[in-house]
Amino acid sequence: MRKLSRAAIRTGAAVGIALAAASANIEPSAAAGRSMIIDKRDGGGATRPMAQPQAESYMVNVLKDQRQLNKQPSLKQALNQAFNGGGKPTGGYKFKNHEVLHASSGDGQTSTTLFYFNNTDANTMTLFAVGEHVAGPKTRYKITVYGQAGTDFAQGKTISL
């Protein structure tokens, strides 16, 4: 049995990334360059950096635990937005001394909003809270899936932009 050359291994890895990107409906360059760390609920530690397919799988399991699988389509779309660099500022909110961004998707019935920040390494972001849009005249989001106790992003709190 012959060993694969380094070039063959790199080519195989690039094909794998492109296939993962295609299945996640994002650009291969975005999938190859960005990763997400997820801060677990209430300061319970952090995951290792993950590519979008792994972050999505992790978050779908969180939704299952919360019995909120109806949010799965909007979760996937919000993750696409975050991984493609489409997050929006949340005004003066900070978390761990970083400016907070949010990515949101969904209709008036079911929505998902991710709260995260870009790390010092611009290719890595940290997700720390997940909620949903609150209907009304102002732009508001309630932390409903999970958050971080003792912060503006604790479970049950509402963020107003």
Short mmCIF file of N, CA, C and O in Angstrom, two decimals, residues 15-107:
data_model
loop_
_atom_site.label_atom_id
_atom_site.label_comp_id
_atom_site.label_asym_id
_atom_site.label_seq_id
_atom_site.Cartn_x
_atom_site.Cartn_y
_atom_site.Cartn_z
N VAL A 15 -11.12 19.48 -0.80
CA VAL A 15 -12.37 18.94 -1.34
C VAL A 15 -13.37 18.75 -0.20
O VAL A 15 -14.54 19.09 -0.33
N GLY A 16 -12.90 18.24 0.94
CA GLY A 16 -13.79 18.04 2.10
C GLY A 16 -14.38 19.35 2.58
O GLY A 16 -15.57 19.44 2.88
N ILE A 17 -13.56 20.40 2.63
CA ILE A 17 -14.06 21.72 3.05
C ILE A 17 -15.07 22.24 2.05
O ILE A 17 -16.12 22.77 2.42
N ALA A 18 -14.79 22.10 0.76
CA ALA A 18 -15.72 22.56 -0.27
C ALA A 18 -17.05 21.82 -0.18
O ALA A 18 -18.12 22.42 -0.31
N LEU A 19 -17.00 20.51 0.05
CA LEU A 19 -18.24 19.74 0.19
C LEU A 19 -19.03 20.17 1.42
O LEU A 19 -20.24 20.29 1.38
N ALA A 20 -18.33 20.41 2.54
CA ALA A 20 -19.01 20.88 3.75
C ALA A 20 -19.64 22.24 3.50
O ALA A 20 -20.77 22.50 3.92
N ALA A 21 -18.92 23.11 2.80
CA ALA A 21 -19.47 24.43 2.49
C ALA A 21 -20.69 24.32 1.60
O ALA A 21 -21.69 25.01 1.81
N ALA A 22 -20.63 23.45 0.60
CA ALA A 22 -21.77 23.28 -0.30
C ALA A 22 -22.98 22.76 0.46
O ALA A 22 -24.10 23.21 0.25
N SER A 23 -22.77 21.82 1.38
CA SER A 23 -23.90 21.27 2.13
C SER A 23 -24.46 22.29 3.10
O SER A 23 -25.63 22.25 3.45
N ALA A 24 -23.64 23.23 3.56
CA ALA A 24 -24.11 24.27 4.47
C ALA A 24 -24.60 25.50 3.72
O ALA A 24 -25.01 26.47 4.32
N ASN A 25 -24.50 25.46 2.36
CA ASN A 25 -24.95 26.55 1.51
C ASN A 25 -24.19 27.85 1.78
O ASN A 25 -24.78 28.92 1.86
N ILE A 26 -22.87 27.75 1.97
CA ILE A 26 -22.03 28.93 2.14
C ILE A 26 -20.85 28.84 1.22
O ILE A 26 -20.56 27.80 0.66
N GLU A 27 -20.14 29.93 1.08
CA GLU A 27 -18.97 29.96 0.21
C GLU A 27 -17.85 29.14 0.83
O GLU A 27 -17.62 29.20 2.03
N PRO A 28 -17.09 28.38 0.01
CA PRO A 28 -15.97 27.60 0.53
C PRO A 28 -14.94 28.45 1.26
O PRO A 28 -14.41 28.05 2.28
N SER A 29 -14.68 29.67 0.78
CA SER A 29 -13.69 30.51 1.44
C SER A 29 -14.13 30.88 2.84
O SER A 29 -13.33 30.96 3.76
N ALA A 30 -15.43 31.10 3.04
CA ALA A 30 -15.94 31.43 4.37
C ALA A 30 -15.83 30.22 5.28
O ALA A 30 -15.46 30.34 6.44
N ALA A 31 -16.16 29.03 4.77
CA ALA A 31 -16.10 27.83 5.58
C ALA A 31 -14.67 27.52 5.98
O ALA A 31 -14.41 27.07 7.09
N ALA A 32 -13.72 27.76 5.07
CA ALA A 32 -12.34 27.42 5.33
C ALA A 32 -11.71 28.40 6.32
O ALA A 32 -10.80 28.02 7.05
N GLY A 33 -12.19 29.65 6.36
CA GLY A 33 -11.50 30.67 7.13
C GLY A 33 -12.06 31.00 8.48
O GLY A 33 -11.39 31.63 9.29
N ARG A 34 -13.29 30.65 8.77
CA ARG A 34 -13.92 31.06 10.03
C ARG A 34 -14.16 29.87 10.93
O ARG A 34 -14.40 28.77 10.46
N SER A 35 -14.10 30.13 12.22
CA SER A 35 -14.47 29.10 13.19
C SER A 35 -15.20 29.76 14.34
O SER A 35 -15.15 30.97 14.52
N MET A 36 -15.92 28.95 15.10
CA MET A 36 -16.72 29.45 16.21
C MET A 36 -16.42 28.65 17.47
O MET A 36 -16.39 27.42 17.45
N ILE A 37 -16.22 29.38 18.55
CA ILE A 37 -16.14 28.81 19.88
C ILE A 37 -17.49 29.09 20.53
O ILE A 37 -18.04 30.18 20.36
N ILE A 38 -18.04 28.13 21.25
CA ILE A 38 -19.32 28.35 21.91
C ILE A 38 -19.10 28.31 23.41
O ILE A 38 -18.64 27.31 23.96
N ASP A 39 -19.39 29.45 24.06
CA ASP A 39 -19.36 29.51 25.52
C ASP A 39 -20.60 28.81 26.03
O ASP A 39 -21.73 29.18 25.65
N LYS A 40 -20.41 27.80 26.84
CA LYS A 40 -21.55 27.05 27.37
C LYS A 40 -22.33 27.91 28.36
O LYS A 40 -21.81 28.89 28.90
N ARG A 41 -23.55 27.50 28.58
CA ARG A 41 -24.48 28.22 29.45
C ARG A 41 -23.85 28.58 30.80
O ARG A 41 -23.17 27.79 31.42
N ASP A 42 -24.12 29.81 31.23
CA ASP A 42 -23.76 30.30 32.56
C ASP A 42 -22.31 30.04 32.95
O ASP A 42 -22.01 29.62 34.07
N GLY A 43 -21.41 30.31 32.02
CA GLY A 43 -19.98 30.19 32.32
C GLY A 43 -19.49 28.76 32.46
O GLY A 43 -18.49 28.51 33.11
N GLY A 44 -20.16 27.82 31.82
CA GLY A 44 -19.82 26.40 31.94
C GLY A 44 -18.65 25.95 31.10
O GLY A 44 -18.48 24.76 30.86
N GLY A 45 -17.82 26.88 30.63
CA GLY A 45 -16.66 26.51 29.82
C GLY A 45 -16.92 26.79 28.36
O GLY A 45 -17.99 27.25 27.97
N ALA A 46 -15.93 26.50 27.55
CA ALA A 46 -16.02 26.79 26.12
C ALA A 46 -15.67 25.54 25.31
O ALA A 46 -14.91 24.69 25.77
N THR A 47 -16.24 25.48 24.13
CA THR A 47 -15.91 24.39 23.21
C THR A 47 -14.59 24.73 22.52
O THR A 47 -14.09 25.84 22.63
N ARG A 48 -14.09 23.77 21.79
CA ARG A 48 -12.94 24.04 20.91
C ARG A 48 -13.46 24.81 19.71
O ARG A 48 -14.66 24.81 19.44
N PRO A 49 -12.60 25.49 18.95
CA PRO A 49 -13.07 26.16 17.73
C PRO A 49 -13.65 25.12 16.75
O PRO A 49 -13.09 24.05 16.58
N MET A 50 -14.78 25.47 16.16
CA MET A 50 -15.48 24.55 15.25
C MET A 50 -15.79 25.25 13.93
O MET A 50 -16.12 26.43 13.93
N ALA A 51 -15.74 24.49 12.85
CA ALA A 51 -16.22 24.97 11.56
C ALA A 51 -17.75 25.03 11.62
O ALA A 51 -18.37 24.48 12.54
N GLN A 52 -18.37 25.67 10.64
CA GLN A 52 -19.82 25.85 10.67
C GLN A 52 -20.61 24.55 10.81
O GLN A 52 -21.54 24.51 11.62
N PRO A 53 -20.30 23.49 10.08
CA PRO A 53 -21.11 22.27 10.24
C PRO A 53 -21.09 21.72 11.67
O PRO A 53 -22.12 21.27 12.19
N GLN A 54 -19.94 21.78 12.33
CA GLN A 54 -19.85 21.29 13.70
C GLN A 54 -20.57 22.22 14.67
O GLN A 54 -21.25 21.76 15.59
N ALA A 55 -20.45 23.54 14.47
CA ALA A 55 -21.15 24.50 15.33
C ALA A 55 -22.66 24.32 15.18
O ALA A 55 -23.41 24.35 16.16
N GLU A 56 -23.10 24.10 13.95
CA GLU A 56 -24.53 23.87 13.70
C GLU A 56 -25.01 22.61 14.41
O GLU A 56 -26.06 22.62 15.07
N SER A 57 -24.27 21.55 14.31
CA SER A 57 -24.64 20.29 14.97
C SER A 57 -24.72 20.48 16.48
O SER A 57 -25.66 20.03 17.13
N TYR A 58 -23.74 21.18 17.05
CA TYR A 58 -23.71 21.44 18.48
C TYR A 58 -24.97 22.23 18.89
O TYR A 58 -25.64 21.88 19.86
N MET A 59 -25.27 23.29 18.13
CA MET A 59 -26.41 24.13 18.48
C MET A 59 -27.75 23.43 18.26
O MET A 59 -28.70 23.67 19.00
N VAL A 60 -27.85 22.56 17.28
CA VAL A 60 -29.08 21.79 17.09
C VAL A 60 -29.31 20.90 18.32
O VAL A 60 -30.44 20.76 18.79
N ASN A 61 -28.25 20.34 18.87
CA ASN A 61 -28.38 19.55 20.10
C ASN A 61 -28.84 20.41 21.27
O ASN A 61 -29.63 19.95 22.11
N VAL A 62 -28.38 21.66 21.34
CA VAL A 62 -28.86 22.58 22.38
C VAL A 62 -30.35 22.81 22.20
O VAL A 62 -31.11 22.78 23.18
N LEU A 63 -30.79 23.03 20.95
CA LEU A 63 -32.22 23.22 20.70
C LEU A 63 -33.02 21.99 21.09
O LEU A 63 -34.12 22.11 21.66
N LYS A 64 -32.49 20.80 20.80
CA LYS A 64 -33.17 19.56 21.20
C LYS A 64 -33.33 19.49 22.71
O LYS A 64 -34.41 19.17 23.21
N ASP A 65 -32.26 19.82 23.44
CA ASP A 65 -32.31 19.81 24.91
C ASP A 65 -33.35 20.78 25.44
O ASP A 65 -33.98 20.53 26.47
N GLN A 66 -33.53 21.90 24.74
CA GLN A 66 -34.48 22.93 25.16
C GLN A 66 -35.89 22.70 24.58
O GLN A 66 -36.78 23.52 24.81
N ARG A 67 -36.04 21.63 23.81
CA ARG A 67 -37.31 21.33 23.13
C ARG A 67 -37.77 22.52 22.28
O ARG A 67 -38.92 22.93 22.30
N GLN A 68 -36.80 23.05 21.50
CA GLN A 68 -37.07 24.19 20.64
C GLN A 68 -36.63 23.91 19.21
O GLN A 68 -36.11 24.78 18.52
N LEU A 69 -36.84 22.69 18.75
CA LEU A 69 -36.41 22.32 17.40
C LEU A 69 -37.10 23.13 16.30
O LEU A 69 -36.61 23.17 15.18
N ASN A 70 -38.21 23.78 16.61
CA ASN A 70 -38.87 24.64 15.62
C ASN A 70 -37.96 25.80 15.20
O ASN A 70 -38.17 26.41 14.16
N LYS A 71 -36.92 26.07 15.98
CA LYS A 71 -35.98 27.14 15.67
C LYS A 71 -34.84 26.69 14.76
O LYS A 71 -33.99 27.48 14.38
N GLN A 72 -34.80 25.42 14.41
CA GLN A 72 -33.67 24.90 13.64
C GLN A 72 -33.45 25.63 12.31
O GLN A 72 -32.31 26.01 12.01
N PRO A 73 -34.48 25.88 11.48
CA PRO A 73 -34.23 26.60 10.22
C PRO A 73 -33.66 28.01 10.44
O PRO A 73 -32.73 28.42 9.76
N SER A 74 -34.21 28.73 11.41
CA SER A 74 -33.71 30.09 11.66
C SER A 74 -32.32 30.06 12.29
O SER A 74 -31.50 30.95 12.05
N LEU A 75 -32.03 29.03 13.09
CA LEU A 75 -30.68 28.86 13.64
C LEU A 75 -29.66 28.72 12.51
O LEU A 75 -28.63 29.39 12.49
N LYS A 76 -29.96 27.84 11.55
CA LYS A 76 -29.04 27.61 10.43
C LYS A 76 -28.80 28.90 9.66
O LYS A 76 -27.67 29.23 9.29
N GLN A 77 -29.85 29.67 9.42
CA GLN A 77 -29.71 30.92 8.67
C GLN A 77 -28.91 31.95 9.47
O GLN A 77 -28.08 32.67 8.90
N ALA A 78 -29.13 32.03 10.76
CA ALA A 78 -28.37 32.97 11.60
C ALA A 78 -26.89 32.56 11.65
O ALA A 78 -26.01 33.42 11.62
N LEU A 79 -26.62 31.26 11.69
CA LEU A 79 -25.22 30.80 11.64
C LEU A 79 -24.58 31.16 10.30
O LEU A 79 -23.42 31.59 10.27
N ASN A 80 -25.32 31.01 9.21
CA ASN A 80 -24.80 31.43 7.90
C ASN A 80 -24.40 32.90 7.94
O ASN A 80 -23.33 33.29 7.48
N GLN A 81 -25.27 33.70 8.51
CA GLN A 81 -25.01 35.15 8.59
C GLN A 81 -23.75 35.42 9.41
O GLN A 81 -22.89 36.20 9.00
N ALA A 82 -23.62 34.78 10.56
CA ALA A 82 -22.45 34.99 11.41
C ALA A 82 -21.17 34.53 10.72
O ALA A 82 -20.16 35.25 10.69
N PHE A 83 -21.19 33.33 10.15
CA PHE A 83 -19.99 32.79 9.50
C PHE A 83 -19.61 33.57 8.25
O PHE A 83 -18.44 33.61 7.88
N ASN A 84 -20.57 34.22 7.61
CA ASN A 84 -20.27 35.02 6.42
C ASN A 84 -19.91 36.46 6.78
O ASN A 84 -19.78 37.30 5.89
N GLY A 85 -19.79 36.77 8.07
CA GLY A 85 -19.39 38.12 8.49
C GLY A 85 -20.51 39.12 8.45
O GLY A 85 -20.27 40.32 8.45
N GLY A 86 -21.77 38.65 8.46
CA GLY A 86 -22.91 39.54 8.36
C GLY A 86 -23.54 39.95 9.67
O GLY A 86 -24.64 40.49 9.68
N GLY A 87 -22.86 39.72 10.79
CA GLY A 87 -23.40 40.12 12.08
C GLY A 87 -23.49 41.63 12.20
O GLY A 87 -22.75 42.37 11.56
N LYS A 88 -24.43 42.08 13.03
CA LYS A 88 -24.66 43.52 13.20
C LYS A 88 -24.32 43.92 14.64
O LYS A 88 -24.51 43.15 15.57
N PRO A 89 -23.85 45.15 14.82
CA PRO A 89 -23.52 45.63 16.17
C PRO A 89 -24.77 45.70 17.05
O PRO A 89 -25.89 45.85 16.57
N THR A 90 -24.55 45.61 18.35
CA THR A 90 -25.65 45.70 19.31
C THR A 90 -25.53 46.97 20.14
O THR A 90 -25.91 46.99 21.31
N GLY A 91 -25.00 48.00 19.56
CA GLY A 91 -24.87 49.27 20.29
C GLY A 91 -23.75 49.20 21.31
O GLY A 91 -22.65 48.76 21.00
N GLY A 92 -24.04 49.58 22.53
CA GLY A 92 -23.01 49.64 23.56
C GLY A 92 -22.78 48.36 24.32
O GLY A 92 -21.99 48.35 25.27
N TYR A 93 -23.43 47.28 23.96
CA TYR A 93 -23.26 46.03 24.70
C TYR A 93 -21.87 45.45 24.49
O TYR A 93 -21.34 45.43 23.38
N LYS A 94 -21.30 44.97 25.61
CA LYS A 94 -20.00 44.29 25.57
C LYS A 94 -20.11 43.01 26.36
O LYS A 94 -20.91 42.90 27.29
N PHE A 95 -19.28 42.04 25.97
CA PHE A 95 -19.18 40.78 26.71
C PHE A 95 -17.71 40.37 26.69
O PHE A 95 -17.10 40.36 25.63
N LYS A 96 -17.17 40.11 27.87
CA LYS A 96 -15.75 39.78 28.01
C LYS A 96 -14.88 40.85 27.34
O LYS A 96 -13.90 40.57 26.67
N ASN A 97 -15.30 42.09 27.51
CA ASN A 97 -14.58 43.25 27.00
C ASN A 97 -14.53 43.32 25.47
O ASN A 97 -13.66 43.97 24.91
N HIS A 98 -15.44 42.65 24.79
CA HIS A 98 -15.53 42.69 23.33
C HIS A 98 -16.88 43.28 22.94
O HIS A 98 -17.88 43.07 23.63
N GLU A 99 -16.90 44.01 21.83
CA GLU A 99 -18.17 44.51 21.32
C GLU A 99 -19.00 43.34 20.81
O GLU A 99 -18.49 42.46 20.12
N VAL A 100 -20.27 43.34 21.16
CA VAL A 100 -21.17 42.24 20.84
C VAL A 100 -21.83 42.46 19.48
O VAL A 100 -22.28 43.56 19.17
N LEU A 101 -21.87 41.39 18.69
CA LEU A 101 -22.59 41.37 17.42
C LEU A 101 -23.78 40.43 17.56
O LEU A 101 -23.81 39.60 18.47
N HIS A 102 -24.75 40.60 16.67
CA HIS A 102 -25.86 39.65 16.65
C HIS A 102 -26.18 39.29 15.21
O HIS A 102 -25.99 40.08 14.29
N ALA A 103 -26.62 38.05 15.04
CA ALA A 103 -27.09 37.54 13.76
C ALA A 103 -28.45 36.94 14.02
O ALA A 103 -28.62 36.15 14.95
N SER A 104 -29.44 37.34 13.23
CA SER A 104 -30.81 36.95 13.51
C SER A 104 -31.52 36.51 12.24
O SER A 104 -31.25 37.02 11.16
N SER A 105 -32.42 35.55 12.42
CA SER A 105 -33.21 35.07 11.29
C SER A 105 -34.55 34.56 11.81
O SER A 105 -34.64 34.09 12.94
N GLY A 106 -35.55 34.63 10.95
CA GLY A 106 -36.86 34.08 11.29
C GLY A 106 -37.96 35.06 11.07
O GLY A 106 -37.73 36.24 10.83
N ASP A 107 -39.18 34.54 11.15
CA ASP A 107 -40.35 35.37 10.95
C ASP A 107 -40.91 35.80 12.31
O ASP A 107 -40.30 35.55 13.34
#
